[in-house]
PDB file of N, CA and C in Angstrom:
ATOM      1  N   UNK A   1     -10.941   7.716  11.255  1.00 69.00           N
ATOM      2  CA  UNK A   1     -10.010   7.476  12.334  1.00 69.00           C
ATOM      3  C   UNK A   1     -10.061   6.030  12.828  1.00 69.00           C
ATOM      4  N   UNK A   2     -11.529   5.595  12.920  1.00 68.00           N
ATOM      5  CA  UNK A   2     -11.311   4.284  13.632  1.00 68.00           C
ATOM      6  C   UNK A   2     -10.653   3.219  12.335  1.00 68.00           C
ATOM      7  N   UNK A   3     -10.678   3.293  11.242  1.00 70.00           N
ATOM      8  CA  UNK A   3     -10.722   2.785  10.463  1.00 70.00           C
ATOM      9  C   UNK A   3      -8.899   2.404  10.159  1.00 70.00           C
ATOM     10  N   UNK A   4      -8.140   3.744  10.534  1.00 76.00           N
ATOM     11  CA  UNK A   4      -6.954   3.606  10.520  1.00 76.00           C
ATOM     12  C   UNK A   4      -6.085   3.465  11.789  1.00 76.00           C
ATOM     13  N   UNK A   5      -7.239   3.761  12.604  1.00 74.00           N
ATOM     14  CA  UNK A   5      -6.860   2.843  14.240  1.00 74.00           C
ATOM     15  C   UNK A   5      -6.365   1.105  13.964  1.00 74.00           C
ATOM     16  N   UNK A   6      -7.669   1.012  13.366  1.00 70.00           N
ATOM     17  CA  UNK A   6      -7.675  -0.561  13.431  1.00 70.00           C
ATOM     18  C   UNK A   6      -6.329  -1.546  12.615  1.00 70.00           C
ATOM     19  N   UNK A   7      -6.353  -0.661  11.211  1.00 74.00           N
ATOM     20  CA  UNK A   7      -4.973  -0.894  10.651  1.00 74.00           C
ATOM     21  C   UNK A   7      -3.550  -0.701  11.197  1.00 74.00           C
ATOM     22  N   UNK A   8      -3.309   0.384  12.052  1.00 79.00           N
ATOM     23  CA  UNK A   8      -2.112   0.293  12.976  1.00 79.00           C
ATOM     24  C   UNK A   8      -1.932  -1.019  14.144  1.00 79.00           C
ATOM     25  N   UNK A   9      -3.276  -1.052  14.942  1.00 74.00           N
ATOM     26  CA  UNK A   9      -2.972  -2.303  15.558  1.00 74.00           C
ATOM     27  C   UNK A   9      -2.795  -3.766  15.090  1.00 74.00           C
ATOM     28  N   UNK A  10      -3.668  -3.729  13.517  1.00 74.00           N
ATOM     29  CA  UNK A  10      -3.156  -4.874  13.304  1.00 74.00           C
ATOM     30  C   UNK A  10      -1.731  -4.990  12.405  1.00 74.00           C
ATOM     31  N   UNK A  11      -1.079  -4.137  12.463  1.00 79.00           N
ATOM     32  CA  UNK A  11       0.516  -3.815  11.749  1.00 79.00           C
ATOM     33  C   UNK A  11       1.208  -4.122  13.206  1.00 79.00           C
ATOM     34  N   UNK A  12       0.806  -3.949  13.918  1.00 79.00           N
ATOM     35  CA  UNK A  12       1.428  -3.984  15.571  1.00 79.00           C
ATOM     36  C   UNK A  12       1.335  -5.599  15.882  1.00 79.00           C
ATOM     37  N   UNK A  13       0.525  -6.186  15.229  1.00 72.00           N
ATOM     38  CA  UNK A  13       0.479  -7.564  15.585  1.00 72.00           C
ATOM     39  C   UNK A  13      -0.801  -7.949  16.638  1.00 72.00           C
ATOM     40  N   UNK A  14      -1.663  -7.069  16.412  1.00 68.00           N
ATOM     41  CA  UNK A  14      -3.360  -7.241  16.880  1.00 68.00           C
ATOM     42  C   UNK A  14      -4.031  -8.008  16.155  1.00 68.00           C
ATOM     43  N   UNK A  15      -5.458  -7.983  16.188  1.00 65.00           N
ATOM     44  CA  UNK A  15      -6.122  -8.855  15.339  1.00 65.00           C
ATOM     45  C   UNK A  15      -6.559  -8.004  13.957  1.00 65.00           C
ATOM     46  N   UNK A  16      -6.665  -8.372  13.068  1.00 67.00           N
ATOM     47  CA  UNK A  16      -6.774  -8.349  11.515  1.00 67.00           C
ATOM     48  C   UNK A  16      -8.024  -7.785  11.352  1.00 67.00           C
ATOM     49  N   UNK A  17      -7.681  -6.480  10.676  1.00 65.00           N
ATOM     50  CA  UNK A  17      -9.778  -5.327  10.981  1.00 65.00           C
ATOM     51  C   UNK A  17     -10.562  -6.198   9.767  1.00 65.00           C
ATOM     52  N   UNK A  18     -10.293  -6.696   8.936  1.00 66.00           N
ATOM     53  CA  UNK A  18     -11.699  -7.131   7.640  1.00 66.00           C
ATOM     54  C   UNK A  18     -11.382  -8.551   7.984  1.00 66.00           C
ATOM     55  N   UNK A  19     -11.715  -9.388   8.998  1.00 69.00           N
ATOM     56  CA  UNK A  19     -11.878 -10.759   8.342  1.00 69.00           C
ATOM     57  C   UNK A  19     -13.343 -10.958   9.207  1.00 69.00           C
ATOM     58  N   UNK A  20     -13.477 -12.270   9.031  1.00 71.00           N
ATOM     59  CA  UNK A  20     -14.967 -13.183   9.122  1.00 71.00           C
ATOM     60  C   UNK A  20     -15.842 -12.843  10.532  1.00 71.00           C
ATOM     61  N   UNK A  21     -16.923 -11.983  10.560  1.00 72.00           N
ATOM     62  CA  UNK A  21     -17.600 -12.331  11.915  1.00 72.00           C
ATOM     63  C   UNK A  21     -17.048 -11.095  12.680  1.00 72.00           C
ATOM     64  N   UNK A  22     -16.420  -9.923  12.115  1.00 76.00           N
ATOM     65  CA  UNK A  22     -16.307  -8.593  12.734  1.00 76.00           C
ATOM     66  C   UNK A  22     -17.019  -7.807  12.881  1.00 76.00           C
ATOM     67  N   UNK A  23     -17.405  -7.840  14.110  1.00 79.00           N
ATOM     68  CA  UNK A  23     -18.568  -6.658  14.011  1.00 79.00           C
ATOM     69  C   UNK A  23     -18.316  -6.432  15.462  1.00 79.00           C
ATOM     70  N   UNK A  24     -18.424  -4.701  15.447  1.00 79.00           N
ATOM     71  CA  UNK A  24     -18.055  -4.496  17.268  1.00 79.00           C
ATOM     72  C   UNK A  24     -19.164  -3.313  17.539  1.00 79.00           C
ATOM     73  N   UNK A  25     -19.734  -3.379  18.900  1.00 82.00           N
ATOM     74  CA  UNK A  25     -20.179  -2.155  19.477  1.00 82.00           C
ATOM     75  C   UNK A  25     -19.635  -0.989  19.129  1.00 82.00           C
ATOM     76  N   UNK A  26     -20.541   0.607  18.760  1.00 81.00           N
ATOM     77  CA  UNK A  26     -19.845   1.239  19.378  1.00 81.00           C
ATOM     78  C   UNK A  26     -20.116   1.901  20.585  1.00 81.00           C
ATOM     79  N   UNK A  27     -19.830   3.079  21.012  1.00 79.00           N
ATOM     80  CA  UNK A  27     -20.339   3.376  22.324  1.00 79.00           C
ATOM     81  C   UNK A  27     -21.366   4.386  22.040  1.00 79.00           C
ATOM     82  N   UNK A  28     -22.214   4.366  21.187  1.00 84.00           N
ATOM     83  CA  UNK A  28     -23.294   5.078  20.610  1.00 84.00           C
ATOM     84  C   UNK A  28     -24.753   5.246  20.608  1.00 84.00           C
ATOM     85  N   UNK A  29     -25.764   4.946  21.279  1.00 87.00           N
ATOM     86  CA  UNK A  29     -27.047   4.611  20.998  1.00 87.00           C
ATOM     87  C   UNK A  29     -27.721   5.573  20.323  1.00 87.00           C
ATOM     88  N   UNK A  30     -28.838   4.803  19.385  1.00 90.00           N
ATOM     89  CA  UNK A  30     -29.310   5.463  18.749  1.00 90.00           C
ATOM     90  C   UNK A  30     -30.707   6.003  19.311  1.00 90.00           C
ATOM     91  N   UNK A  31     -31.073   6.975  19.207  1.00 90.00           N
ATOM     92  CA  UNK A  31     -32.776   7.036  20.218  1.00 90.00           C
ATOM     93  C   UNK A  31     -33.371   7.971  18.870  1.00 90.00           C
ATOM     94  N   UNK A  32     -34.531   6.968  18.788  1.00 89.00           N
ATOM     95  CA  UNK A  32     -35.425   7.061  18.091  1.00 89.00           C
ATOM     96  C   UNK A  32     -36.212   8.486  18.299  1.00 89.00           C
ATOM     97  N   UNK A  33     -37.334   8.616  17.260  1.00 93.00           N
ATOM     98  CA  UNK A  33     -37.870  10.248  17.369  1.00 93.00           C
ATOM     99  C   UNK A  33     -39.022  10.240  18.475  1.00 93.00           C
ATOM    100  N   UNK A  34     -39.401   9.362  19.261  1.00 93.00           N
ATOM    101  CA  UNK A  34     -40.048   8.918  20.724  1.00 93.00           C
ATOM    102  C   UNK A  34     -39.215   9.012  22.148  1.00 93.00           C
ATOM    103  N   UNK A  35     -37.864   8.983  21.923  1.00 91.00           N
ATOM    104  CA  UNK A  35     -37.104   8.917  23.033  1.00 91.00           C
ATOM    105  C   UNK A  35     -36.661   7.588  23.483  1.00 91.00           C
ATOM    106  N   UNK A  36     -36.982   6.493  22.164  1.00 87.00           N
ATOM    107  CA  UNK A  36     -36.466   5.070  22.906  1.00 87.00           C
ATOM    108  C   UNK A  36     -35.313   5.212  22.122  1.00 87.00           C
ATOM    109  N   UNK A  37     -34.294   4.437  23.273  1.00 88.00           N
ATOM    110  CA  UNK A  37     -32.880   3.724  22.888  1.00 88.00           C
ATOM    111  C   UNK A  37     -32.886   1.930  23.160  1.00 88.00           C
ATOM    112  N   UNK A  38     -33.650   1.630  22.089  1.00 89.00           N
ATOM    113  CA  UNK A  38     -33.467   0.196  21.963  1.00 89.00           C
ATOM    114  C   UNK A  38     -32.671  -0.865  20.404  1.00 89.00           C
ATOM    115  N   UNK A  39     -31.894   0.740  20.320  1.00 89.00           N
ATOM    116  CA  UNK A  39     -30.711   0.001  19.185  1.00 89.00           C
ATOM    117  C   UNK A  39     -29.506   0.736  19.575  1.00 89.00           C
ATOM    118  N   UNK A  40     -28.189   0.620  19.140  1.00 88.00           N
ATOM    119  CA  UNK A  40     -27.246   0.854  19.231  1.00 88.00           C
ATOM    120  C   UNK A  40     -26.173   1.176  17.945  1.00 88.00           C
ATOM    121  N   UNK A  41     -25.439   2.270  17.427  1.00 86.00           N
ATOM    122  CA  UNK A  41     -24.591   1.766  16.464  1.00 86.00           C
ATOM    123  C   UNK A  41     -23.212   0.666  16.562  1.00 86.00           C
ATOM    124  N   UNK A  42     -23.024  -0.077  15.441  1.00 84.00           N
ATOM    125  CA  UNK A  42     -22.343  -0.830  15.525  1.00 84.00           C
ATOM    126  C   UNK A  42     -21.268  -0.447  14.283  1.00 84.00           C
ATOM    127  N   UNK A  43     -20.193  -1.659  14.111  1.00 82.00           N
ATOM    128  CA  UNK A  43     -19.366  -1.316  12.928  1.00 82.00           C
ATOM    129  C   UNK A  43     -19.108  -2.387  12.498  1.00 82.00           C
ATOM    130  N   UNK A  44     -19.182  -2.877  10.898  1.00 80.00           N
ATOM    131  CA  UNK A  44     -19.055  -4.097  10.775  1.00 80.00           C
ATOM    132  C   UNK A  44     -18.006  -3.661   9.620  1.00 80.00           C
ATOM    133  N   UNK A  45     -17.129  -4.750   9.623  1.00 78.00           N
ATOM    134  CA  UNK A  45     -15.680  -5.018   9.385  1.00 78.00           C
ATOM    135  C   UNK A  45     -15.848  -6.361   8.545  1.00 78.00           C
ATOM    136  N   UNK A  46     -16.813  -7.312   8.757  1.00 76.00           N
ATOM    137  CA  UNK A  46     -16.815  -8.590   7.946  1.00 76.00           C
ATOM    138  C   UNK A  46     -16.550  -8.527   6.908  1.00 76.00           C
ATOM    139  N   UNK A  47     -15.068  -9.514   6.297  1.00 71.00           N
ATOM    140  CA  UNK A  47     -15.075  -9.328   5.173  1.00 71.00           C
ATOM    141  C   UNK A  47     -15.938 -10.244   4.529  1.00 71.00           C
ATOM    142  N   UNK A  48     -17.123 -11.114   4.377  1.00 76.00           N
ATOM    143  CA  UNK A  48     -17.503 -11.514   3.896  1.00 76.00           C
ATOM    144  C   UNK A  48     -19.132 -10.848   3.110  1.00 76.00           C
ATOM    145  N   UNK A  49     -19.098  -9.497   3.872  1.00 71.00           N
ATOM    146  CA  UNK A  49     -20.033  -8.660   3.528  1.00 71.00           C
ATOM    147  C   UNK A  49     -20.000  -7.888   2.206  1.00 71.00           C
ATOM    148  N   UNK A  50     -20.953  -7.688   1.295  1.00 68.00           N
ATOM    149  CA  UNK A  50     -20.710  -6.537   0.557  1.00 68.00           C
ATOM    150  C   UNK A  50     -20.061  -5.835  -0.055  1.00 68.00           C
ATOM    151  N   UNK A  51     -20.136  -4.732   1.387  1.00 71.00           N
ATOM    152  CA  UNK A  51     -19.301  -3.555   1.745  1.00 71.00           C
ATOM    153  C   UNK A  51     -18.906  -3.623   3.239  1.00 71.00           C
ATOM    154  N   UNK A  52     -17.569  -4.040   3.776  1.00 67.00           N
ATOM    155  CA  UNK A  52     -17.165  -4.300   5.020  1.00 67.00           C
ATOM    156  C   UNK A  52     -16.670  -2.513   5.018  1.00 67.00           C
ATOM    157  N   UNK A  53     -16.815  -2.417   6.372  1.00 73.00           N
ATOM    158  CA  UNK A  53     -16.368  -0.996   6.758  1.00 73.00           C
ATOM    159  C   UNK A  53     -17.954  -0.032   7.041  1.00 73.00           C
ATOM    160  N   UNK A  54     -18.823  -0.614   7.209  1.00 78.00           N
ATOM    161  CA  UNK A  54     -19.868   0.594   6.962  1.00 78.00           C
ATOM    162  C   UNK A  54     -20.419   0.576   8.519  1.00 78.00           C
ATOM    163  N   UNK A  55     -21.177   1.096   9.149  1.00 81.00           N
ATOM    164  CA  UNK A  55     -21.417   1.865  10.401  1.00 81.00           C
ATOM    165  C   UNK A  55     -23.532   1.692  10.191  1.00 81.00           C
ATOM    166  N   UNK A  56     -23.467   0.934  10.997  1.00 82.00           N
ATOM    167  CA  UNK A  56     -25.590   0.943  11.075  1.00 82.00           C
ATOM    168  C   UNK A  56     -25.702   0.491  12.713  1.00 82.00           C
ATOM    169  N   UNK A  57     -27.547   0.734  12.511  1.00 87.00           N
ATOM    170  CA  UNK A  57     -27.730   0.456  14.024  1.00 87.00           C
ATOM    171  C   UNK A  57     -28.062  -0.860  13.602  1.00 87.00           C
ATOM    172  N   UNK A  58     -28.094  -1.525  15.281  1.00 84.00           N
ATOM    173  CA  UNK A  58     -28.891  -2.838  15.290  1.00 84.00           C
ATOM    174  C   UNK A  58     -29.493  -2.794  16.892  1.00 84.00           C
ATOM    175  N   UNK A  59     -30.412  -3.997  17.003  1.00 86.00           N
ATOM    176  CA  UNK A  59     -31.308  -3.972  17.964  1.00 86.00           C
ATOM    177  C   UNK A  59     -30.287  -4.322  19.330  1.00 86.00           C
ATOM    178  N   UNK A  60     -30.475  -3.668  20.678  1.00 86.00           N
ATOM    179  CA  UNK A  60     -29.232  -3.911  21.441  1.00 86.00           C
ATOM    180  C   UNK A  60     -28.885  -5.346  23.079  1.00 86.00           C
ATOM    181  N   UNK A  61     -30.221  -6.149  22.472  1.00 84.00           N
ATOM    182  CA  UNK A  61     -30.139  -7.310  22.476  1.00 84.00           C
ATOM    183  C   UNK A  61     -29.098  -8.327  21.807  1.00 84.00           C
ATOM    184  N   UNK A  62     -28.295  -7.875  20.739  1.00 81.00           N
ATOM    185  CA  UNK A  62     -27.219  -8.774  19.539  1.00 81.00           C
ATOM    186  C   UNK A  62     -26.178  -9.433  20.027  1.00 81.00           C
ATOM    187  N   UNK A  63     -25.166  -9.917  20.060  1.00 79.00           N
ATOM    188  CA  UNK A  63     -24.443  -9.844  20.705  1.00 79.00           C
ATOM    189  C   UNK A  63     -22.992  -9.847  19.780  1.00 79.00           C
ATOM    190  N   UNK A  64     -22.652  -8.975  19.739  1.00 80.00           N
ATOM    191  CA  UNK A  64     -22.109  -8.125  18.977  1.00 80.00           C
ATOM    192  C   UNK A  64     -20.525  -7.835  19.986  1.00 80.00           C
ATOM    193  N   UNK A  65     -19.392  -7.760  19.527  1.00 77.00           N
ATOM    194  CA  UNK A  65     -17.795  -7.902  20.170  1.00 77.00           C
ATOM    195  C   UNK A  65     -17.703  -6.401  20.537  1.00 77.00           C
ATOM    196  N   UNK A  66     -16.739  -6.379  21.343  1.00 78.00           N
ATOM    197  CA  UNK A  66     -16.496  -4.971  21.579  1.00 78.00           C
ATOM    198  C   UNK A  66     -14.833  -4.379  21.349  1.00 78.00           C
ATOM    199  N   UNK A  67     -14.791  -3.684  21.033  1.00 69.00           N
ATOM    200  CA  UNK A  67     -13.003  -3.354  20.396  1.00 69.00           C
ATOM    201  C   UNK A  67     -12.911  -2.303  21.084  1.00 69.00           C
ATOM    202  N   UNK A  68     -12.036  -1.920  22.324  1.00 66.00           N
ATOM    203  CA  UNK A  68     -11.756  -0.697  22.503  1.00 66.00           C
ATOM    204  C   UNK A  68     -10.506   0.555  21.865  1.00 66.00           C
ATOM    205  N   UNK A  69     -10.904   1.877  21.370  1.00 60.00           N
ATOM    206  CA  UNK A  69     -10.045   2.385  20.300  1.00 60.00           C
ATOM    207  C   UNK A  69      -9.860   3.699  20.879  1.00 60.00           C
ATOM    208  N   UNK A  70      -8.722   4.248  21.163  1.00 58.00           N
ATOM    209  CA  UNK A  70      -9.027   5.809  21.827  1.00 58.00           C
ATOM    210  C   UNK A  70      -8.191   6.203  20.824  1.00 58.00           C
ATOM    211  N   UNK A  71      -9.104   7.638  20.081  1.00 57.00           N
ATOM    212  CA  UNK A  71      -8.565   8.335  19.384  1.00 57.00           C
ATOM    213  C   UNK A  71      -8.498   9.772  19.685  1.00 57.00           C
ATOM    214  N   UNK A  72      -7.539  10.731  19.158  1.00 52.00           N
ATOM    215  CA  UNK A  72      -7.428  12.367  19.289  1.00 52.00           C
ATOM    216  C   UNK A  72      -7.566  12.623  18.233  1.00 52.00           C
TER     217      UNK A  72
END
C-alpha cells in the first residue's frame, strides 16, 4: 500500500518515491526482547541502494524524513 501510495502522489505532481537520500520514518518502534524501544522502523526508497523499497530498523537518534501517508 505504501508503496503505491507513494506512486499516486508522485503522478499527482509530489515528490518522486526512488530517488537519492529517501528514507522516511515510520510510525513504528521496534522493542527489543528486554522491553527497550531504542530503534524505530524506517523505509528506504534510495535509489542509489541495492534494493530501494525495503523496510528495516535503525537506531532512533538518525535523522531520518518523515512522509505522511493515510491509507484504508
Amino acid at each position: 500500500y505504501v508503496e503505491k501510495s507513494l506512486r499516486q502522489l508522485a503522478s499527482a505532481g509530489g515528490a518522486e518515491m526512488y530517488t537519492r537520500d529517501s528514507e522516511y520514518w515510520t510510525s513504528t518502534e521496534f522493542v527489543d526482547n528486554y522491553g527497550n524501544s531504542r530503534r524505530a522502523y524506517y523505509a528506504c526508497f534510495d535509489s542509489s541502494m541495492f534494493d530501494p523499497g525495503f523496510v528495516a530498523t535503525y537506531n532512533k537518534n538518525t535523522g531520518f524524513k518523515v512522509r505522511s501517508i493515510l491509507a484504508f
